[in-house]
Tab-separated table of C-alpha atoms in Angstrom:
chain	number	residue	atom	x	y	z
A	3	MET	CA	112.164	28.375	93.041
A	4	ARG	CA	109.497	28.997	90.552
A	5	THR	CA	108.674	26.760	87.667
A	6	PRO	CA	108.180	28.428	84.289
A	7	PRO	CA	104.603	28.329	82.949
A	8	ARG	CA	103.918	25.593	80.471
A	9	ARG	CA	103.434	26.477	76.929
A	10	GLN	CA	99.741	26.234	75.915
A	11	GLN	CA	98.926	24.200	72.817
A	12	GLY	CA	95.622	25.958	71.753
A	13	ALA	CA	93.540	22.800	71.335
A	14	THR	CA	90.595	24.374	73.175
A	15	LEU	CA	90.659	27.359	70.871
A	16	LEU	CA	90.721	25.135	67.765
A	17	ILE	CA	87.794	22.998	68.980
A	18	GLY	CA	85.837	26.158	69.865
A	19	LEU	CA	86.359	27.583	66.377
A	20	ILE	CA	85.263	24.328	64.759
A	21	MET	CA	82.110	24.294	66.911
A	22	LEU	CA	81.361	27.911	65.958
A	23	VAL	CA	81.692	27.074	62.266
A	24	LEU	CA	79.355	24.070	62.662
A	25	LEU	CA	76.770	26.138	64.547
A	26	THR	CA	76.933	28.835	61.857
A	27	LEU	CA	76.395	26.235	59.117
A	28	MET	CA	73.440	24.734	61.002
A	29	ALA	CA	71.864	28.169	61.522
A	30	THR	CA	72.317	29.069	57.844
A	31	THR	CA	70.812	25.754	56.706
A	32	THR	CA	67.861	26.152	59.065
A	33	PHE	CA	67.236	29.672	57.762
A	34	ARG	CA	67.354	28.536	54.130
A	35	LEU	CA	65.004	25.606	54.786
A	36	GLY	CA	62.565	27.874	56.582
A	37	LYS	CA	62.686	30.418	53.778
A	38	SER	CA	62.120	27.797	51.070
A	39	ASN	CA	59.206	26.283	53.043
A	40	LEU	CA	57.673	29.735	53.351
A	41	GLN	CA	58.005	30.231	49.579
A	42	ILE	CA	56.384	26.843	48.939
A	43	VAL	CA	53.435	27.677	51.196
A	44	GLY	CA	53.077	31.105	49.558
A	45	ASN	CA	53.077	29.559	46.080
A	46	MET	CA	50.456	27.030	47.156
A	47	GLN	CA	48.302	29.867	48.484
A	48	PHE	CA	48.583	31.793	45.190
A	49	ARG	CA	47.740	28.597	43.284
A	50	ASN	CA	44.685	27.919	45.466
A	51	GLU	CA	43.467	31.527	45.114
A	52	THR	CA	43.890	31.332	41.346
A	53	LEU	CA	42.050	28.004	41.247
A	54	ARG	CA	39.164	29.457	43.271
A	55	ALA	CA	39.004	32.436	40.894
A	56	ALA	CA	38.820	30.033	37.934
A	57	GLU	CA	35.989	28.117	39.606
A	58	GLU	CA	34.178	31.385	40.339
A	59	ALA	CA	34.424	32.398	36.665
A	60	VAL	CA	33.110	28.991	35.560
A	61	GLU	CA	30.135	29.266	37.926
A	62	ALA	CA	29.386	32.749	36.595
A	63	ALA	CA	29.582	31.509	32.990
A	64	ILE	CA	27.343	28.521	33.689
A	65	SER	CA	24.711	30.636	35.427
A	66	LEU	CA	24.243	32.961	32.424
A	67	PRO	CA	22.170	31.507	29.592
A	68	GLY	CA	23.989	31.417	26.284
A	69	SER	CA	27.451	32.069	27.702
A	70	VAL	CA	28.602	28.446	27.860
A	71	TYR	CA	29.011	27.817	24.152
A	72	ALA	CA	31.056	30.945	23.367
A	73	ALA	CA	34.632	31.685	24.413
A	74	SER	CA	34.787	34.319	27.115
A	75	THR	CA	37.127	36.099	29.494
A	76	ALA	CA	36.605	37.347	33.025
A	77	ASN	CA	38.543	39.321	35.589
A	78	VAL	CA	38.227	38.325	39.232
A	79	ASP	CA	39.014	40.537	42.216
A	80	ILE	CA	40.154	38.198	44.988
A	81	ASN	CA	40.843	40.654	47.796
A	82	ALA	CA	38.023	43.143	47.051
A	83	ASP	CA	40.337	46.109	46.515
A	84	GLY	CA	38.697	47.154	43.252
A	85	THR	CA	41.426	45.859	40.917
A	86	ALA	CA	41.337	42.624	38.964
A	87	ASP	CA	43.741	40.103	40.483
A	88	VAL	CA	43.132	37.114	38.205
A	89	ALA	CA	42.430	37.024	34.453
A	90	VAL	CA	40.363	34.003	33.405
A	91	ALA	CA	39.899	32.715	29.843
A	92	ILE	CA	37.165	30.137	29.173
A	93	THR	CA	37.249	28.086	25.961
A	94	PRO	CA	34.313	25.698	25.404
A	95	THR	CA	34.503	22.608	23.196
A	96	LEU	CA	31.325	20.781	22.214
A	97	GLN	CA	31.668	17.091	23.087
A	98	GLN	CA	28.147	15.762	22.445
A	99	ALA	CA	24.810	17.063	21.247
A	100	HIS	CA	21.473	15.484	20.495
A	101	VAL	CA	18.052	16.890	19.759
A	102	LEU	CA	15.397	15.936	22.286
A	103	LYS	CA	12.401	13.998	21.032
A	104	ASN	CA	8.942	15.348	21.812
A	105	SER	CA	8.093	12.073	23.496
A	106	ALA	CA	11.054	12.512	25.897
A	107	LEU	CA	9.992	15.952	27.120
A	108	ASN	CA	8.827	16.390	30.690
A	109	LEU	CA	6.103	19.018	30.359
A	110	ALA	CA	5.949	19.477	34.129
A	111	ASN	CA	9.455	20.974	33.850
A	112	THR	CA	9.088	24.626	32.848
A	113	GLY	CA	12.521	24.511	31.206
A	114	GLN	CA	11.282	21.890	28.750
A	115	LEU	CA	7.820	23.319	28.240
A	116	GLY	CA	9.199	25.789	25.694
A	117	CYS	CA	10.652	22.899	23.674
A	118	THR	CA	7.263	21.660	22.493
A	119	LEU	CA	6.202	22.113	18.902
A	120	GLY	CA	2.541	22.657	19.559
A	121	THR	CA	-0.333	20.426	18.509
A	122	ALA	CA	0.483	16.993	17.131
A	123	GLN	CA	0.127	17.374	13.399
A	124	ALA	CA	2.471	16.573	10.549
A	125	PHE	CA	1.712	19.463	8.214
A	126	GLY	CA	3.476	22.816	8.401
A	127	ILE	CA	5.424	22.274	11.624
A	128	VAL	CA	9.178	21.919	11.505
A	129	GLY	CA	10.360	18.744	13.201
A	130	ALA	CA	6.920	17.131	13.412
A	131	ALA	CA	7.803	14.391	10.919
A	132	THR	CA	10.930	13.419	12.849
A	133	GLY	CA	9.444	13.761	16.327
A	134	ASN	CA	12.147	16.253	17.314
A	135	SER	CA	11.506	19.072	19.735
A	136	LEU	CA	12.899	22.595	19.580
A	137	CYS	CA	15.602	21.834	22.186
A	138	ALA	CA	18.855	19.921	22.215
A	139	LEU	CA	21.006	18.643	25.055
A	140	THR	CA	24.682	19.445	24.740
A	141	LEU	CA	27.798	18.481	26.667
A	142	TYR	CA	30.606	21.014	26.674
A	143	ASP	CA	34.167	20.672	27.945
A	144	LEU	CA	35.227	24.024	29.354
A	145	LYS	CA	38.974	24.681	29.380
A	146	VAL	CA	39.630	27.421	31.901
A	147	VAL	CA	43.014	29.136	32.196
A	148	ALA	CA	43.405	31.532	35.108
A	149	THR	CA	46.486	33.735	35.528
A	150	GLU	CA	47.202	35.710	38.690
A	151	ALA	CA	48.455	39.203	37.834
A	152	SER	CA	51.173	39.887	40.412
A	153	THR	CA	52.910	36.496	40.456
A	154	SER	CA	51.930	35.123	37.017
A	155	THR	CA	50.655	31.979	38.718
A	156	SER	CA	48.707	30.055	36.098
A	157	VAL	CA	46.153	27.284	36.639
A	158	GLU	CA	44.343	25.215	34.015
A	159	LEU	CA	40.985	23.737	34.933
A	160	ARG	CA	38.688	21.416	32.966
A	161	GLN	CA	34.950	21.411	33.657
A	162	GLY	CA	32.195	19.439	31.951
A	163	VAL	CA	28.840	21.177	31.539
A	164	SER	CA	25.557	19.844	30.197
A	165	VAL	CA	23.304	22.564	28.788
A	166	GLN	CA	19.913	22.565	27.105
A	167	VAL	CA	20.069	24.832	24.049
A	168	PRO	CA	17.774	25.652	21.114
A	169	ALA	CA	18.048	22.871	18.533
A	170	ASP	CA	18.956	25.248	15.710
A	171	THR	CA	22.237	26.153	17.491
A	172	VAL	CA	23.510	22.585	17.024
A	173	CYS	CA	21.753	21.627	13.783
A	174	SER	CA	24.963	22.194	11.818
A	175	LEU	CA	26.651	19.549	14.013
A	176	VAL	CA	23.976	16.895	14.508
A	177	PRO	CA	20.976	15.814	12.399
A	178	CYS	CA	17.859	17.780	13.309
C-alpha cells in the first residue's frame, strides 16, 4: 500500500524569498554608495580645476606691471578646447603702503634704481626735504572668485601680494 505524499509547508520558499530581498537591498545600497562616491570625487576634481584656474589668473595678474591694484577679470581654458571654462574675478584691497626712503634704496637692484631722485640737493626736487624716493611698497590682499562654467563650481581664494609702485599712486592714502 502506498502512503500519500506529505503536504509541503513552503518554508524553503519563504526563506529563499527573504534572502532574495536582502540581496536586492544590499545591491541597491552598494550601487547608491558607489554613485555618491563617484559624484563626490567628480565634485572634488571640478573644485581642484577651478582652484588651479584661480591660481593661474593670480599669477598672470601678478606678472603684469600695474594690474595688481585694479580689479580685473580673466577667462581660463582648462582643457585647451578654445572655450573659456572658468571665469575669474580679481578684487584687490590695499592693506599697507609706505614710501621708500632714499637711504633705504638698494641701487644695485635695477628695480629700485628708477626710484632715485637724482643728486642730493634740497632745492627744486620733490621729496628731497623728506628723504622720500619716487617708489612706494604696497601690500595688497587679492580676493579671487573663480566660477566653472558647466557646473557652476565656485572657489574663493585669498592671496597677499607685495608690489613696488610709483609713490604718487599711493600719495592719497599715505603721507608722501
